[in-house]
Amino acid sequence: MELVKNAGIWIVASHFNGQFTDVTYELIGKASELGKAHNETVTAVVIGSDLKAEALYHYGADQVIYAADPIFADFDSNSYAIELEKMMREYKPLAVVFGADDFGRDIAPRLATKLETGLSADCIDLEIKEENGKKLLIQKKPYLNGGIIVDIVCDKRNPQLATVRPGMLMCPTPDEKQSGEVIKWQCSPKAAELLTRIEAVMQKNNLSKDIQKSEIIIAGGRGFKKKEDFEKLYVLADLLGGVVGATRPLVTEGWIDESFQIGQSGKVVSPKLYIGLGISGAAQHCCGVKNTQLFIAVNSDANAPIFQYADYGYVGDCKSFLDELISCLK
Amino acid sequence: MKIVVLVKQVPDLSGDIKIDPKTKNLDRRDSSVVINPYDLQALTLALQLKQQFNAETCAISMGPQKAEMALYECLAMGIDEAVLISDRAFVGSDTLATTLIIAQAIRKKIPDVTMILCGKHAVDAETGIVGPGVAERMGLPCVSNVCECPEIKNGKARVRRQSDTGYQTVSCALPAVFTIAETSSEPNYIHMNNIKKASNAHIETMTLASLQLERSKVGIEGSPTVVGSLNLVEMNKETVMLTGDQKEAACRIAALLQKTAKGV
Ligand SMILES: Cc1cc2nc3c(=O)[nH]c(=O)nc-3n(C[C@H](O)[C@H](O)[C@H](O)COP(=O)(O)OP(=O)(O)OC[C@H]3O[C@@H](n4cnc5c(N)ncnc54)[C@H](O)[C@@H]3O)c2cc1C
Ligand SMILES: Nc1ncnc2c1ncn2[C@@H]1O[C@H](COP(=O)(O)O)[C@@H](O)[C@H]1O
């Protein structure tokens, strides 16, 4: 199969432990949507070793190209970027999109520098606008703690590069009937190109309760004065089938693991239901809560900023309110 | 051992931020500037390594003249030397131009640098591009989200980094670029005798001319990304404040919760 040149949207697949990440699928979904509307093919590119690259067809990629080599077994941004640069120079796609994860955050800046092109990082959405015969990738990026969304474009150079935060786009439902042949990219990476070596991995074992995937989040803040009061949130979470999250001070306090911290330096979540108890609503926390259908806040201070984000609010003590809520639900 | 710390002055976003609805810029009337919080962590690590290995430390910042204040603060914390990169020609530089300028400044000022530390991202624009971009420009390894540097030996470093799924131990040859996430250490307090030293210190300024860069590669001209329209995020939702006693309110919320939870 011949790959299209000078066009198309490329997605760089990220993977961990032999599995593609969800953001890879989310990006393929978005790119297919944009590709259909603007007549562009969607190419997923995989760099790695021992991966089942054909799976990416199920999510809507038109083409999958795979650079496989044992040298690529462990992630290293330098060697990955060198290979990607070769592909980009040959195919000159319109746009290349990465997840804003361990892969994208490290490779995309290297690739942008090599190709002397623009990159915007940590976008929350992408659009395409056609202007003077050029298809512009509109990169929607939050600025100043999410108070503003800025549209960034790179109108003079190609490819247009962006990284997109995980969890911001819809994940398409895989369809096994959509399939194709994986195009092998001939490569011969050199060991000397590996600049970093992963020596040990310590994985968090609570990934089964991934807060980013949860549709119901019960979050607590410093309004809880004692750890045992805060821990009653788990009772509520169990009743509703949700996951407990927290603000940064509680993570610092050691009351909850940092993988459950919501916000700028924690996780960005987009649950259907978010209830925040005893949380002031600092921008650094609230910028991590997106696209809720129902946002409920309880705080003893009627002027707490969290009420600006809430659909329903109640001014009162979070501890006794929580007890009351639990007994109403039981 | 020579350590460079990249420091950016950013608006203080820890309090309430206000955005001017007309200009859609940060309302700076009552906002102050601070050192990017992750850069403070990088400075802290640099000072630890200074103590441990007798390293020479240098802070570099690119920005307007007032970014000097951030550099004086670095000196007062115990950093040995500071360089300000400032020139009208640099105004409007995006990350591509910024990494070109910063990499050139490091090459000129400290050609035999051992380690370049920067923040994992700046809290104003949150790109996290500058660290890996500088590494690429200088042909160096880069490890991002570093929270500890437990070993430096025989021209190699072993660091602990936060990954998407936990922690990793990564090794690489030096010189290298590390972007620093939250570390467990408290930032250094400012010492009286460092303040004295800082106030007498000379901060070198580097310009387009002294860096010998092409005008067309920096500033707006050298920046491929363009900021298009700005959209204010409306946070003032229609909030329904529940009144009445706690029991009543709790039961109403319980009903809402149950309804939404069922739809999930
Ligand atoms: C660079 C940077 C990154 C950050 N990243 C994050 C992040 O990722 N996530 C994050 O959460 N924070 C983050 N922060 C911290 C953030 O700025 C806030 O400090 C934090 O979110 C506040 O947490 P809180 O609401 O639990 O505590 P507080 O701000 O102390 O608020 C407690 C609230 O509880 C209310 N309260 C008190 N008693 C009661 C009671 N009995 N009943 C009901 N309500 C009560 C109070 O009125 C108050 O509104 C970051 C800060 C910086 C500078
Ligand atoms: N203008 C600048 N001057 C010095 N260091 C910078 C500058 N911009 C970014 N940096 C460094 O790069 C890091 C990441 O910034 P950014 O890529 O803008 O998110 C910051 O934490 C700083 O350490």
Tab-separated table of N, CA, C and O in Angstrom, chain A residues 152-218:
chain	number	residue	atom	x	y	z
A	152	ILE	N	-4.794	28.229	19.149
A	152	ILE	CA	-3.451	28.403	18.616
A	152	ILE	C	-3.378	27.788	17.234
A	152	ILE	O	-3.921	26.709	17.001
A	153	VAL	N	-2.752	28.491	16.314
A	153	VAL	CA	-2.580	27.945	14.968
A	153	VAL	C	-1.129	28.110	14.542
A	153	VAL	O	-0.391	28.904	15.106
A	154	CYS	N	-0.751	27.302	13.583
A	154	CYS	CA	0.586	27.390	13.027
A	154	CYS	C	0.347	27.492	11.525
A	154	CYS	O	0.138	26.486	10.857
A	155	ASP	N	0.250	28.740	11.029
A	155	ASP	CA	-0.267	28.912	9.670
A	155	ASP	C	0.792	28.868	8.580
A	155	ASP	O	0.468	28.775	7.415
A	156	LYS	N	2.066	28.963	8.956
A	156	LYS	CA	3.074	29.064	7.906
A	156	LYS	C	3.888	27.800	7.703
A	156	LYS	O	4.608	27.675	6.726
A	157	ARG	N	3.854	26.897	8.663
A	157	ARG	CA	4.702	25.713	8.504
A	157	ARG	C	3.905	24.434	8.695
A	157	ARG	O	2.865	24.418	9.323
A	158	ASN	N	4.447	23.368	8.169
A	158	ASN	CA	3.868	22.031	8.330
A	158	ASN	C	4.958	21.078	8.791
A	158	ASN	O	6.117	21.320	8.492
A	159	PRO	N	4.634	19.979	9.446
A	159	PRO	CA	3.307	19.668	9.955
A	159	PRO	C	2.948	20.556	11.147
A	159	PRO	O	3.819	21.125	11.788
A	160	GLN	N	1.662	20.627	11.399
A	160	GLN	CA	1.186	21.365	12.566
A	160	GLN	C	1.117	20.368	13.709
A	160	GLN	O	0.480	19.332	13.587
A	161	LEU	N	1.793	20.670	14.802
A	161	LEU	CA	1.903	19.689	15.889
A	161	LEU	C	1.105	20.101	17.120
A	161	LEU	O	1.061	21.276	17.470
A	162	ALA	N	0.530	19.109	17.781
A	162	ALA	CA	-0.174	19.385	19.036
A	162	ALA	C	-0.150	18.149	19.923
A	162	ALA	O	-0.099	17.027	19.433
A	163	THR	N	-0.170	18.370	21.223
A	163	THR	CA	-0.449	17.269	22.145
A	163	THR	C	-1.793	17.568	22.803
A	163	THR	O	-2.133	18.725	23.039
A	164	VAL	N	-2.560	16.511	23.068
A	164	VAL	CA	-3.902	16.676	23.643
A	164	VAL	C	-3.987	15.883	24.947
A	164	VAL	O	-3.545	14.736	25.027
A	165	ARG	N	-4.542	16.514	25.953
A	165	ARG	CA	-4.664	15.860	27.266
A	165	ARG	C	-5.528	14.610	27.212
A	165	ARG	O	-6.594	14.614	26.590
A	166	PRO	N	-5.100	13.578	27.889
A	166	PRO	CA	-5.931	12.378	27.977
A	166	PRO	C	-7.283	12.694	28.613
A	166	PRO	O	-7.362	13.552	29.487
A	167	GLY	N	-8.309	12.014	28.150
A	167	GLY	CA	-9.626	12.153	28.774
A	167	GLY	C	-10.441	13.327	28.278
A	167	GLY	O	-11.554	13.549	28.742
A	168	MET	N	-9.920	14.094	27.331
A	168	MET	CA	-10.639	15.280	26.877
A	168	MET	C	-11.555	14.982	25.695
A	168	MET	O	-12.498	15.695	25.422
A	169	LEU	N	-11.235	13.928	24.950
A	169	LEU	CA	-12.003	13.611	23.743
A	169	LEU	C	-12.744	12.302	23.938
A	169	LEU	O	-12.371	11.482	24.767
A	170	MET	N	-13.771	12.109	23.141
A	170	MET	CA	-14.553	10.884	23.223
A	170	MET	C	-13.738	9.706	22.707
A	170	MET	O	-13.066	9.807	21.690
A	171	CYS	N	-13.842	8.584	23.387
A	171	CYS	CA	-13.159	7.384	22.916
A	171	CYS	C	-14.109	6.620	21.994
A	171	CYS	O	-15.224	6.291	22.381
A	172	PRO	N	-13.719	6.370	20.734
A	172	PRO	CA	-14.626	5.654	19.835
A	172	PRO	C	-14.804	4.201	20.270
A	172	PRO	O	-13.920	3.626	20.909
A	173	THR	N	-15.941	3.627	19.928
A	173	THR	CA	-16.162	2.208	20.223
A	173	THR	C	-15.436	1.397	19.153
A	173	THR	O	-15.627	1.644	17.965
A	174	PRO	N	-14.608	0.459	19.559
A	174	PRO	CA	-13.866	-0.299	18.552
A	174	PRO	C	-14.791	-1.178	17.726
A	174	PRO	O	-15.800	-1.665	18.227
A	175	ASP	N	-14.464	-1.314	16.459
A	175	ASP	CA	-15.246	-2.138	15.557
A	175	ASP	C	-14.279	-3.085	14.853
A	175	ASP	O	-13.466	-2.657	14.038
A	176	GLU	N	-14.365	-4.365	15.224
A	176	GLU	CA	-13.391	-5.331	14.715
A	176	GLU	C	-13.489	-5.524	13.203
A	176	GLU	O	-12.572	-6.040	12.580
A	177	LYS	N	-14.626	-5.114	12.659
A	177	LYS	CA	-14.782	-5.254	11.207
A	177	LYS	C	-13.912	-4.260	10.445
A	177	LYS	O	-13.548	-4.490	9.309
A	178	GLN	N	-13.606	-3.136	11.100
A	178	GLN	CA	-12.709	-2.179	10.459
A	178	GLN	C	-11.296	-2.708	10.652
A	178	GLN	O	-10.808	-2.803	11.767
A	179	SER	N	-10.678	-3.046	9.535
A	179	SER	CA	-9.362	-3.650	9.674
A	179	SER	C	-8.504	-3.291	8.480
A	179	SER	O	-8.957	-2.651	7.536
A	180	GLY	N	-7.277	-3.684	8.508
A	180	GLY	CA	-6.381	-3.374	7.395
A	180	GLY	C	-5.016	-3.969	7.643
A	180	GLY	O	-4.782	-4.600	8.670
A	181	GLU	N	-4.159	-3.740	6.678
A	181	GLU	CA	-2.823	-4.302	6.786
A	181	GLU	C	-1.885	-3.267	7.403
A	181	GLU	O	-1.903	-2.097	7.024
A	182	VAL	N	-1.108	-3.712	8.357
A	182	VAL	CA	-0.168	-2.795	8.999
A	182	VAL	C	1.037	-2.597	8.072
A	182	VAL	O	1.648	-3.559	7.620
A	183	ILE	N	1.325	-1.344	7.780
A	183	ILE	CA	2.457	-1.045	6.900
A	183	ILE	C	3.734	-1.037	7.732
A	183	ILE	O	3.843	-0.311	8.712
A	184	LYS	N	4.686	-1.855	7.337
A	184	LYS	CA	5.958	-1.917	8.071
A	184	LYS	C	6.857	-0.783	7.629
A	184	LYS	O	7.076	-0.588	6.432
A	185	TRP	N	7.372	-0.064	8.562
A	185	TRP	CA	8.325	1.007	8.255
A	185	TRP	C	9.727	0.434	8.433
A	185	TRP	O	10.067	-0.055	9.516
A	186	GLN	N	10.494	0.446	7.358
A	186	GLN	CA	11.851	-0.094	7.439
A	186	GLN	C	12.710	0.828	8.292
A	186	GLN	O	12.842	2.001	7.993
A	187	CYS	N	13.270	0.276	9.360
A	187	CYS	CA	14.098	1.144	10.190
A	187	CYS	C	15.272	0.366	10.750
A	187	CYS	O	15.222	-0.858	10.879
A	188	SER	N	16.328	1.075	11.029
A	188	SER	CA	17.476	0.427	11.672
A	188	SER	C	18.057	1.365	12.723
A	188	SER	O	19.083	1.993	12.522
A	189	PRO	N	17.314	1.523	13.830
A	189	PRO	CA	17.780	2.429	14.877
A	189	PRO	C	19.095	1.919	15.484
A	189	PRO	O	19.334	0.710	15.518
A	190	LYS	N	19.900	2.862	15.925
A	190	LYS	CA	21.186	2.486	16.524
A	190	LYS	C	21.120	2.607	18.045
A	190	LYS	O	20.481	3.519	18.573
A	191	ALA	N	21.793	1.686	18.690
A	191	ALA	CA	21.785	1.700	20.155
A	191	ALA	C	22.300	3.034	20.688
A	191	ALA	O	21.852	3.511	21.736
A	192	ALA	N	23.208	3.663	19.946
A	192	ALA	CA	23.782	4.929	20.407
A	192	ALA	C	22.746	6.052	20.446
A	192	ALA	O	22.944	7.074	21.100
A	193	GLU	N	21.622	5.856	19.743
A	193	GLU	CA	20.588	6.893	19.756
A	193	GLU	C	19.745	6.848	21.028
A	193	GLU	O	18.993	7.765	21.318
A	194	LEU	N	19.870	5.765	21.766
A	194	LEU	CA	19.139	5.657	23.038
A	194	LEU	C	19.875	6.488	24.081
A	194	LEU	O	20.965	6.131	24.502
A	195	LEU	N	19.273	7.579	24.503
A	195	LEU	CA	19.985	8.440	25.454
A	195	LEU	C	19.568	8.182	26.898
A	195	LEU	O	20.261	8.575	27.822
A	196	THR	N	18.412	7.565	27.076
A	196	THR	CA	17.970	7.297	28.447
A	196	THR	C	17.611	5.822	28.577
A	196	THR	O	17.236	5.182	27.595
A	197	ARG	N	17.753	5.306	29.790
A	197	ARG	CA	17.434	3.909	29.995
A	197	ARG	C	16.533	3.773	31.222
A	197	ARG	O	16.870	4.278	32.300
A	198	ILE	N	15.396	3.114	31.040
A	198	ILE	CA	14.502	2.895	32.169
A	198	ILE	C	15.025	1.692	32.938
A	198	ILE	O	15.112	0.594	32.396
A	199	GLU	N	15.415	1.905	34.184
A	199	GLU	CA	16.017	0.815	34.957
A	199	GLU	C	15.004	0.088	35.820
A	199	GLU	O	15.148	-1.091	36.096
A	200	ALA	N	14.019	0.824	36.297
A	200	ALA	CA	13.029	0.185	37.160
A	200	ALA	C	11.703	0.914	37.022
A	200	ALA	O	11.669	2.114	36.766
A	201	VAL	N	10.641	0.164	37.168
A	201	VAL	CA	9.306	0.745	37.079
A	201	VAL	C	8.552	0.370	38.346
A	201	VAL	O	8.546	-0.790	38.750
A	202	MET	N	7.986	1.362	38.973
A	202	MET	CA	7.146	1.063	40.130
A	202	MET	C	5.753	1.519	39.780
A	202	MET	O	5.478	2.712	39.682
A	203	GLN	N	4.904	0.551	39.521
A	203	GLN	CA	3.574	0.907	39.085
A	203	GLN	C	2.626	1.006	40.260
A	203	GLN	O	2.686	0.212	41.185
A	204	LYS	N	1.774	1.983	40.176
A	204	LYS	CA	0.743	2.111	41.197
A	204	LYS	C	-0.235	0.958	41.031
A	204	LYS	O	-0.622	0.642	39.916
A	205	ASN	N	-0.633	0.364	42.135
A	205	ASN	CA	-1.499	-0.794	41.989
A	205	ASN	C	-2.983	-0.463	42.057
A	205	ASN	O	-3.827	-1.319	41.961
A	206	ASN	N	-3.282	0.821	42.194
A	206	ASN	CA	-4.697	1.168	42.305
A	206	ASN	C	-5.290	1.607	40.981
A	206	ASN	O	-6.276	2.303	40.938
A	207	LEU	N	-4.640	1.206	39.883
A	207	LEU	CA	-5.125	1.666	38.587
A	207	LEU	C	-6.513	1.136	38.256
A	207	LEU	O	-7.207	1.701	37.426
A	208	SER	N	-6.906	0.055	38.924
A	208	SER	CA	-8.241	-0.478	38.671
A	208	SER	C	-9.294	0.563	39.041
A	208	SER	O	-10.389	0.564	38.516
A	209	LYS	N	-8.925	1.440	39.949
A	209	LYS	CA	-9.863	2.505	40.306
A	209	LYS	C	-9.380	3.814	39.706
A	209	LYS	O	-9.200	4.800	40.393
A	210	ASP	N	-9.116	3.798	38.434
A	210	ASP	CA	-8.617	4.977	37.753
A	210	ASP	C	-9.646	6.097	37.817
A	210	ASP	O	-10.748	5.987	37.293
A	211	ILE	N	-9.266	7.167	38.471
A	211	ILE	CA	-10.207	8.264	38.673
A	211	ILE	C	-10.591	8.929	37.351
A	211	ILE	O	-11.689	9.451	37.193
A	212	GLN	N	-9.684	8.876	36.381
A	212	GLN	CA	-9.991	9.516	35.098
A	212	GLN	C	-11.077	8.791	34.328
A	212	GLN	O	-11.700	9.359	33.453
A	213	LYS	N	-11.259	7.511	34.656
A	213	LYS	CA	-12.279	6.762	33.930
A	213	LYS	C	-13.616	6.764	34.662
A	213	LYS	O	-14.604	6.293	34.150
A	214	SER	N	-13.598	7.287	35.878
A	214	SER	CA	-14.800	7.198	36.687
A	214	SER	C	-15.835	8.248	36.291
A	214	SER	O	-15.506	9.396	36.040
A	215	GLU	N	-17.079	7.843	36.241
A	215	GLU	CA	-18.138	8.777	35.866
A	215	GLU	C	-18.763	9.449	37.078
A	215	GLU	O	-19.558	10.360	36.951
A	216	ILE	N	-18.418	8.942	38.253
A	216	ILE	CA	-18.937	9.541	39.482
A	216	ILE	C	-17.755	9.811	40.407
A	216	ILE	O	-17.017	8.899	40.759
A	217	ILE	N	-17.574	11.065	40.770
A	217	ILE	CA	-16.456	11.396	41.652
A	217	ILE	C	-16.947	12.142	42.888
A	217	ILE	O	-17.701	13.112	42.799
A	218	ILE	N	-16.536	11.637	44.030
A	218	ILE	CA	-16.861	12.250	45.305
A	218	ILE	C	-15.546	12.857	45.790
A	218	ILE	O	-14.596	12.134	46.073
